[in-house]
Tab-separated table of C-alpha atoms and ligand atoms in Angstrom:
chain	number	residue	atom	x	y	z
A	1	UNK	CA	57.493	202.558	158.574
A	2	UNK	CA	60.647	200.105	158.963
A	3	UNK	CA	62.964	198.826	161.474
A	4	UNK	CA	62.736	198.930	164.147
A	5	UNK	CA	58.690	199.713	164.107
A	6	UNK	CA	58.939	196.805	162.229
A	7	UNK	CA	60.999	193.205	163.028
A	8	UNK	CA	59.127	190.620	161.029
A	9	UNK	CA	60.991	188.393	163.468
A	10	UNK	CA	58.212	189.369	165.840
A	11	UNK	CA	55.604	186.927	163.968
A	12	UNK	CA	58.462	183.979	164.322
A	13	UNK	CA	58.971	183.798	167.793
A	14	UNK	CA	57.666	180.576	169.013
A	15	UNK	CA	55.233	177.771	167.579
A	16	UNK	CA	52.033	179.253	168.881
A	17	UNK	CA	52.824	182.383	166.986
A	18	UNK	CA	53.619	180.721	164.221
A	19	UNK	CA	50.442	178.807	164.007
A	20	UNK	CA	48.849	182.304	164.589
A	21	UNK	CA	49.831	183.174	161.664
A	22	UNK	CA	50.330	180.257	159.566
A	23	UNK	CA	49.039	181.540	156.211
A	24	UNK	CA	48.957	178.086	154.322
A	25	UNK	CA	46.721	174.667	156.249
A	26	UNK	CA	47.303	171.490	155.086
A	27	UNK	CA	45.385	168.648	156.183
A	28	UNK	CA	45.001	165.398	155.840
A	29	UNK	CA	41.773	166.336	153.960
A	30	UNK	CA	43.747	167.208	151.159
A	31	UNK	CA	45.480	163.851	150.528
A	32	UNK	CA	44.894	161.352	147.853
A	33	UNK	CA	46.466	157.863	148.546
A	34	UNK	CA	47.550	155.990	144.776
A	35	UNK	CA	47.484	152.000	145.533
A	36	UNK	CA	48.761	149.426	142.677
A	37	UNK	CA	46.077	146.568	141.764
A	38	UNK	CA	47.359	143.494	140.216
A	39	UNK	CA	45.266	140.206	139.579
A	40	UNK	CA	45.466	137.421	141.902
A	41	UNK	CA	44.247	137.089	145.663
A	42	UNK	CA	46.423	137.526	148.891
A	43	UNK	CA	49.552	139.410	147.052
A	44	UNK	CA	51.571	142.282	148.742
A	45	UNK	CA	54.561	142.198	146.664
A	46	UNK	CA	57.254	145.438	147.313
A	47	UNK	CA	57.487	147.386	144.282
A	48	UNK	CA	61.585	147.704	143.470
A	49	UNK	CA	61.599	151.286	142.079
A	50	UNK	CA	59.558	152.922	144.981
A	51	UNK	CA	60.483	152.320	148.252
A	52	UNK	CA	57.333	151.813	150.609
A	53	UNK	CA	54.823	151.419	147.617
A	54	UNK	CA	53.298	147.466	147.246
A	55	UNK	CA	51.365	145.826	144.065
A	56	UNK	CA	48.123	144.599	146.204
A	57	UNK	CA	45.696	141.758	144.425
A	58	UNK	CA	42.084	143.305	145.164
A	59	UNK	CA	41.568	141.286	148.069
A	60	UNK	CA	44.586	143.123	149.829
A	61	UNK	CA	43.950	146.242	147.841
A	62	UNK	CA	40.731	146.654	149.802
A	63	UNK	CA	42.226	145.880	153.255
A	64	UNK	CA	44.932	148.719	152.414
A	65	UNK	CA	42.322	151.177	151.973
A	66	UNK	CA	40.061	150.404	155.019
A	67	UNK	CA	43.697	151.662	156.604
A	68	UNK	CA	44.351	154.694	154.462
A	69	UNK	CA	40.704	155.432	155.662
A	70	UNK	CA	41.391	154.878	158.933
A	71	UNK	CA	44.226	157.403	158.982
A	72	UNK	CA	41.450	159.968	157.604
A	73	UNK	CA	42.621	160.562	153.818
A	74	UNK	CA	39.085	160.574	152.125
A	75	UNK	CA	40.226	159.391	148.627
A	76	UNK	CA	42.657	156.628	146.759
A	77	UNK	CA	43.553	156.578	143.238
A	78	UNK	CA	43.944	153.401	141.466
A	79	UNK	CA	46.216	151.864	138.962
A	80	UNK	CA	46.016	148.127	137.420
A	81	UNK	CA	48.267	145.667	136.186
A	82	UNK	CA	46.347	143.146	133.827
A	83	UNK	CA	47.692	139.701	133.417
A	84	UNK	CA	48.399	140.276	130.009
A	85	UNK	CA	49.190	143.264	127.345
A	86	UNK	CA	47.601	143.219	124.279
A	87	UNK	CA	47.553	145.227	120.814
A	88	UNK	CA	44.571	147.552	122.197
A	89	UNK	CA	44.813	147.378	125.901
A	90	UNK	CA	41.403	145.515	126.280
A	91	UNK	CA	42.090	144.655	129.509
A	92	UNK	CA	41.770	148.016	130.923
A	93	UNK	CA	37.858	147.734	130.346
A	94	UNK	CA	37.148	144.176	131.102
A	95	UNK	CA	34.486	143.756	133.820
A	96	UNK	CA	37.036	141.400	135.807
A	97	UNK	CA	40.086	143.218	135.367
A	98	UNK	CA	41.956	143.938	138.561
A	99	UNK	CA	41.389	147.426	139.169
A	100	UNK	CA	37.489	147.058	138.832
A	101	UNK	CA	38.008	144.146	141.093
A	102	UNK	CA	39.510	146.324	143.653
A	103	UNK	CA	37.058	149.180	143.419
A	104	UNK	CA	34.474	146.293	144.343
A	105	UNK	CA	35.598	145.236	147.134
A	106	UNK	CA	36.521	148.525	148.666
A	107	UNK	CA	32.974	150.037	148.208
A	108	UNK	CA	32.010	147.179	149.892
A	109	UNK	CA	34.490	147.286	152.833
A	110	UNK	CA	34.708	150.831	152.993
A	111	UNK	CA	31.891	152.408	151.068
A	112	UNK	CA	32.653	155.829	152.194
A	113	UNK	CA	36.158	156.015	151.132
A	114	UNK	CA	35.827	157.928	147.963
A	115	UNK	CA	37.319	155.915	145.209
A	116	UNK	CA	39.537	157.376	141.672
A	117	UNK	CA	40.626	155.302	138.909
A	118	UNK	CA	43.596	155.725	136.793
A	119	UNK	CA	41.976	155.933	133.201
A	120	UNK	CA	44.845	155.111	130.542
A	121	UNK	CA	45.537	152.380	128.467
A	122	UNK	CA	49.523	152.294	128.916
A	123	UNK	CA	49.771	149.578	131.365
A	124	UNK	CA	47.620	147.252	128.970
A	125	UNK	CA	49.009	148.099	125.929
A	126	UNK	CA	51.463	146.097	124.162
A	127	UNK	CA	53.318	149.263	122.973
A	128	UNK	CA	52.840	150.555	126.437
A	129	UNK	CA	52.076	153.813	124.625
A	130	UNK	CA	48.538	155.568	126.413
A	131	UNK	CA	46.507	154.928	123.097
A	132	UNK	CA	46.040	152.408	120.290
A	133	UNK	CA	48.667	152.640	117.870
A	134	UNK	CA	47.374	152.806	113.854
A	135	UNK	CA	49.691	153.952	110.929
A	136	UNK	CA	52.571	154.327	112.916
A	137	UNK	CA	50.893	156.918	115.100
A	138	UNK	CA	48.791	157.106	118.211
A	139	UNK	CA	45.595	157.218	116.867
A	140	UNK	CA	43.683	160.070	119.306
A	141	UNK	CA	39.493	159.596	118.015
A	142	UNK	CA	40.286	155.691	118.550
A	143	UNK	CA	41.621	156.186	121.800
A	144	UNK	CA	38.672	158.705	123.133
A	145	UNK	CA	36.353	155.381	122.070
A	146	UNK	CA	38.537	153.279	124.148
A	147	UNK	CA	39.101	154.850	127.340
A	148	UNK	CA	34.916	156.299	127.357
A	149	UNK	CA	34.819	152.104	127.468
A	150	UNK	CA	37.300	152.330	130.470
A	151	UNK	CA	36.072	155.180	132.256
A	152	UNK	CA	32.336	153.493	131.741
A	153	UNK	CA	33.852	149.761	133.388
A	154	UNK	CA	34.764	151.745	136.086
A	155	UNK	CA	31.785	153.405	136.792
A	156	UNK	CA	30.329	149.962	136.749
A	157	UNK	CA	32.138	148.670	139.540
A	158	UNK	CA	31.125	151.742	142.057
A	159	UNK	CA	34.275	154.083	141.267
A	160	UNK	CA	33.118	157.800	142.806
A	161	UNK	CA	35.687	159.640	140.259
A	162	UNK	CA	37.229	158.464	137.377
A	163	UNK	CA	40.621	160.230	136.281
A	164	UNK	CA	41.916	159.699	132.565
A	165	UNK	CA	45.592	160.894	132.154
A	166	UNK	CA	46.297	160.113	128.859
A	167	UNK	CA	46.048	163.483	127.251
A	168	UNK	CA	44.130	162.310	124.019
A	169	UNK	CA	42.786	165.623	122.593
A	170	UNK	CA	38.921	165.188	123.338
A	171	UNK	CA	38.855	162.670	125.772
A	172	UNK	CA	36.973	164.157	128.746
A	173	UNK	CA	34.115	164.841	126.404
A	174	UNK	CA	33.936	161.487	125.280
A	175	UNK	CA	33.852	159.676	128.841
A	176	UNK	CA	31.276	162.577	130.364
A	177	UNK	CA	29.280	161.863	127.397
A	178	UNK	CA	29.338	158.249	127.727
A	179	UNK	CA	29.214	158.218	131.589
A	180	UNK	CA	25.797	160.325	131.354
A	181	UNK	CA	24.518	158.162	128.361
A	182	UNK	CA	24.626	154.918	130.880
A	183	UNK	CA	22.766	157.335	133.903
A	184	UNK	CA	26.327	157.682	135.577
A	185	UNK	CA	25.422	161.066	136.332
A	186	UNK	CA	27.327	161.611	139.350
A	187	UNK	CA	30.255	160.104	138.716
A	188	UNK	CA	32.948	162.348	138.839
A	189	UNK	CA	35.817	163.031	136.115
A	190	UNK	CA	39.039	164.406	137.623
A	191	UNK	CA	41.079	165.109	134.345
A	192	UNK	CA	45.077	165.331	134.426
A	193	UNK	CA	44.464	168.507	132.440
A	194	UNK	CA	47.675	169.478	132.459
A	195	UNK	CA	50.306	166.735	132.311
A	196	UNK	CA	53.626	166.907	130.932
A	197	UNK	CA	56.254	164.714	129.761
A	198	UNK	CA	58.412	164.726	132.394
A	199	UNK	CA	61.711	162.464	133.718
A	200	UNK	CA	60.283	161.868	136.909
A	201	UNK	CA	57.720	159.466	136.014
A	202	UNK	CA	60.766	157.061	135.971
A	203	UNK	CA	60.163	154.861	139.515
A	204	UNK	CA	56.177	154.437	138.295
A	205	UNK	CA	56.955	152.894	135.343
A	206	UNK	CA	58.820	150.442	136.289
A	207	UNK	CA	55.948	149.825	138.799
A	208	UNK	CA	52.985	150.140	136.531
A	209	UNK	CA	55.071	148.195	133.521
A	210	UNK	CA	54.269	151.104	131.442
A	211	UNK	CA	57.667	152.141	129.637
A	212	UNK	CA	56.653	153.046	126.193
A	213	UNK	CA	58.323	150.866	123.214
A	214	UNK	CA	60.451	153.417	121.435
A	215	UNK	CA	60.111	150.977	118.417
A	216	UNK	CA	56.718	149.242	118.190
A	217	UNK	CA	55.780	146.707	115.411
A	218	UNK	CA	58.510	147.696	113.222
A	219	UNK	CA	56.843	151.731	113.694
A	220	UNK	CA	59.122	154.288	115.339
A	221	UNK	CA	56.473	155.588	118.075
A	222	UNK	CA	59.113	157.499	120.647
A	223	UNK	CA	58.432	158.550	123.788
A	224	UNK	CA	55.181	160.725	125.239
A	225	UNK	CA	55.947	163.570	123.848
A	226	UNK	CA	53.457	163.924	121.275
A	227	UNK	CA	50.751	163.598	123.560
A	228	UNK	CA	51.916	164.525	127.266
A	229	UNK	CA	52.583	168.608	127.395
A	230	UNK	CA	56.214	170.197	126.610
A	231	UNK	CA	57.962	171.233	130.327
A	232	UNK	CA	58.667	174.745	128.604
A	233	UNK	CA	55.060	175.536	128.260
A	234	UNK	CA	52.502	177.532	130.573
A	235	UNK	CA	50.259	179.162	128.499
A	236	UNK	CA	49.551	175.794	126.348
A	237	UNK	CA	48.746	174.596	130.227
A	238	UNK	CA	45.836	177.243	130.591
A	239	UNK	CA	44.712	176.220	127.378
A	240	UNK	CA	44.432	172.153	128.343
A	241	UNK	CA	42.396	172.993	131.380
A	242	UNK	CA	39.871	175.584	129.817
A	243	UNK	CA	39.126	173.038	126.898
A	244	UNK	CA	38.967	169.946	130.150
A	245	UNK	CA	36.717	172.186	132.167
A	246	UNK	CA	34.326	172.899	129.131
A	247	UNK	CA	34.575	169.540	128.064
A	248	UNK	CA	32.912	168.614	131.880
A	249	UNK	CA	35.789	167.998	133.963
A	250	UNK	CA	34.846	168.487	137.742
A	251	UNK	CA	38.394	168.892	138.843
A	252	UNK	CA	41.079	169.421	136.819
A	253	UNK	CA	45.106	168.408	137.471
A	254	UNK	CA	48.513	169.405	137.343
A	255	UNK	CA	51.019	166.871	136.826
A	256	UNK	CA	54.088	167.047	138.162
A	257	UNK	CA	53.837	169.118	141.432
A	258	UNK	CA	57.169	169.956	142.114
A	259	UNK	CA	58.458	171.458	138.922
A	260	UNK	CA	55.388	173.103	138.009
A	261	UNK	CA	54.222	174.852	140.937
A	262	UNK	CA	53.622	178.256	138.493
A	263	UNK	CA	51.726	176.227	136.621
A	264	UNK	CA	49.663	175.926	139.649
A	265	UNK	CA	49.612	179.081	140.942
A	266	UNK	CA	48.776	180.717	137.370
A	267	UNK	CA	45.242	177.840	137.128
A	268	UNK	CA	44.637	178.763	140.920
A	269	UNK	CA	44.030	182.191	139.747
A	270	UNK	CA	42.034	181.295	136.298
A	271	UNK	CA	40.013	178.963	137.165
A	272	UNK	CA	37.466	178.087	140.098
A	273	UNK	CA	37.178	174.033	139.661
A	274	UNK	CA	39.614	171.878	142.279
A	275	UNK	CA	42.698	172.314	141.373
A	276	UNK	CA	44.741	168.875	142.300
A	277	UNK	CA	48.532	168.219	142.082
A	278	UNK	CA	50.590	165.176	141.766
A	279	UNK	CA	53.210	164.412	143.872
A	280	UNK	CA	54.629	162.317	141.420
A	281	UNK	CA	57.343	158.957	142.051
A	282	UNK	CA	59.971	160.635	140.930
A	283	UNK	CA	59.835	163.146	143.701
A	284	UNK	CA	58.927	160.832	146.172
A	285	UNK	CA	62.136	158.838	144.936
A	286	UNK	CA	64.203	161.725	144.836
A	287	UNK	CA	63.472	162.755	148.151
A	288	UNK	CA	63.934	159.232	149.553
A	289	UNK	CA	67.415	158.280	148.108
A	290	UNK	CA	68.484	161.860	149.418
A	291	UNK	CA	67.066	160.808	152.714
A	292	UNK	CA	68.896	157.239	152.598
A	293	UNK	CA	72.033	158.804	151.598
A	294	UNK	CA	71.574	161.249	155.074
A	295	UNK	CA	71.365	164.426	152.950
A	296	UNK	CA	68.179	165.455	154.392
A	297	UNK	CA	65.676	164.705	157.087
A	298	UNK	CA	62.539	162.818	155.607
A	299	UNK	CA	59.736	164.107	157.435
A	300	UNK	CA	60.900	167.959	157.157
A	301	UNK	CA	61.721	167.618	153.726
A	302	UNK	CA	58.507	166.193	152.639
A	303	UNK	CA	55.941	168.104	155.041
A	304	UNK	CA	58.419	170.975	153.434
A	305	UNK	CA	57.163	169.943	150.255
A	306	UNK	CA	53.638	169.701	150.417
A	307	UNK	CA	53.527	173.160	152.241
A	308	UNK	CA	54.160	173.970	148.502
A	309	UNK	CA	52.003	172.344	146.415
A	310	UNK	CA	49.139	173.832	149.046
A	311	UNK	CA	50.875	176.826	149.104
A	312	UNK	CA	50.982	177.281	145.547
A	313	UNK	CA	47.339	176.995	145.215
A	314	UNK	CA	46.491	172.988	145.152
A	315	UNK	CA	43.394	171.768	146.497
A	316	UNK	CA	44.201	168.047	146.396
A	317	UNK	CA	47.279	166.735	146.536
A	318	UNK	CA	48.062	163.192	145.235
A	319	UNK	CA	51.210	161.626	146.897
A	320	UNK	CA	52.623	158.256	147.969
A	321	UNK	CA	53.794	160.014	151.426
A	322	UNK	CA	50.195	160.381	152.189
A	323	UNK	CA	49.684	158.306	154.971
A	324	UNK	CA	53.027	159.289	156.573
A	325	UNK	CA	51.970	162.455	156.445
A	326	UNK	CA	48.422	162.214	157.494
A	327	UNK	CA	50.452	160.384	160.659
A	328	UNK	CA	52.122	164.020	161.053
A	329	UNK	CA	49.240	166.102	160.675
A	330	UNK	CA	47.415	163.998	163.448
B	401	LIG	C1	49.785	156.754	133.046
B	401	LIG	C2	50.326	157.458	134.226
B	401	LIG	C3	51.663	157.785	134.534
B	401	LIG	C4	51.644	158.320	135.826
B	401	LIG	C5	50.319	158.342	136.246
B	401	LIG	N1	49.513	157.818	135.238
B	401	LIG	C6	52.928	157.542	133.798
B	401	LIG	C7	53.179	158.179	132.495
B	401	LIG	O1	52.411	159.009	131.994
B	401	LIG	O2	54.197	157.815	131.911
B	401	LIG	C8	52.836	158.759	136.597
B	401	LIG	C9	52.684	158.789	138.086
B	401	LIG	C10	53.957	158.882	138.839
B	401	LIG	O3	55.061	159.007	138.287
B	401	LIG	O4	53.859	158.826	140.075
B	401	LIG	N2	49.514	157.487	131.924
């Protein structure tokens, strides 16, 4: 059969039939809110590279969220800034570092929004690298140690999930191991399985003050790329996420959304854990300064967006439009 038994055009011809047939939801169920933590009390300081996004002090970190609740997103994802780098990023597990500060005071104020932590040591190193530097190279075992220590000071503090995204060969084994040695059974481990070394982490690091040093200590360490994955590679993706989800990953991640999408569909299809996807700040910037510069409308462009990420086969999807567009999906 074809035209004119059949006119697709039929299924397009107002909004009720198009929600009739609408074969891709998205709700505000599937958002995850990121919030920046930075020491101190009653800061809400703009953050220059991203547009919209604030460095909170806990205090304010915790008010944010009882909103971000309150516009029914069920999860954040948090990110520290310590007061001070140092050779092996001990901040990141200190008991009163910002971010396990924040995750205080929201399971206090808002105990049932769930709460993810950001495990990497990049914002607290002085190299800025995501693992301790030895010999002129990023020394993986010694970085597994470290972030278990992380993901465990975390746990401490209440967090529901925590998420590591270094990409240290090894690491989710390490934290699940230590998490259940300390009876943190049910804390959760959403791994960015499959992250890449991409351009369009730009806006964050300028945010999160986590550049790496091309040059550190008189070593030449370069940039990610001998621990985040190669954009040209899918396969090597399938093979991150088996080894996470075997390792005890509950949910595994793709990371960036936008230019990775078959990377999303092909895991959708593999594997049966939650699949989440994030919406990283160089899309949200890219979409933005289009916006500013009247190339496209906002709100179509990024509801357009998301539709994609879902579509592709995303459970979760992390994004810094999430509370805009929970307000649309209202
Ligand atoms: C830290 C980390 C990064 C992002 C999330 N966690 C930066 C990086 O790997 O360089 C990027 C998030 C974003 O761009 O929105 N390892």
């Amino acid at each position: 059969m074809a035209f004119p038994q059949i006119r697709m055009r039929r299924l397009r011809a107002g909004e009720s039939m198009r929600r009739l047939v609408r074969e891709t939801v998205l709700t505000v169920d599937d958002l995850v809110h990121p919030l920046f933590v930075k020491s101190g009390t009653g800061l809400k300081q703009p953050i220059s590279s991203m547009q919209g996004c604030y460095h909170f002090s806990p205090d304010l970190a915790a008010q944010e969220a009882a909103g971000v609740a309150q516009s029914g997103i069920p999860a954040v994802l948090l990110f520290g800034l310590p007061e001070k780098k140092d050779k092996t990023g001990s901040r990141a597990w200190a008991e009163n570092g910002p971010v396990q500060q924040a995750v205080r005071e929201i399971k206090n104020s808002t105990p049932n929004l769930l709460v993810i932590t950001d495990v990497c040591l990049c914002a607290y190193t002085e190299s800025s690298h995501c693992g301790l530097t030895k010999d002129g190279t990023i020394d993986n075992d010694a970085t597994c140690e470290l972030l278990a220590k992380v993901a465990l000071s975390h746990a401490q503090a209440g967090a529901d999930i925590v998420a590591p995204s270094d990409m240290m060969d090894g690491r989710v084994g390490y934290i699940r191991q230590t998490l259940e040695k300390n009876g943190f059974h049910q804390t959760g481990i959403m791994s960015y399985s499959a992250k890449y070394a991409s351009a369009f982490y730009g806006p964050f690091r300028d945010a999160a003050d986590s550049a790496p040093a091309p040059v550190f200590a008189g070593t030449v360490l370069g940039d990610r790329k001998s621990y985040q994955m190669d954009p040209a590679c899918c396969r090597q993706a399938m093979r991150e996420i088996e080894l996470d989800i075997a390792e005890g990953a509950d949910i595994v991640m793709v990371k960036p959304a936008l230019c990775f999408l078959d990377i999303i569909a092909h895991a959708r299809q593999r594997f049966d854990v939650p699949i989440a996807a994030y919406n990283v700040s160089g899309e949200y910037m890219m979409l933005n300064a289009a916006a500013q510069a009247g190339y496209l409308d906002r709100n179509a462009a990024m509801m357009e967006m998301l539709y994609s990420i879902k579509r592709a086969g995303a459970d979760i999807i992390i994004t810094y439009f999430a509370k805009e567009a929970a307000a649309l999906l209202k």
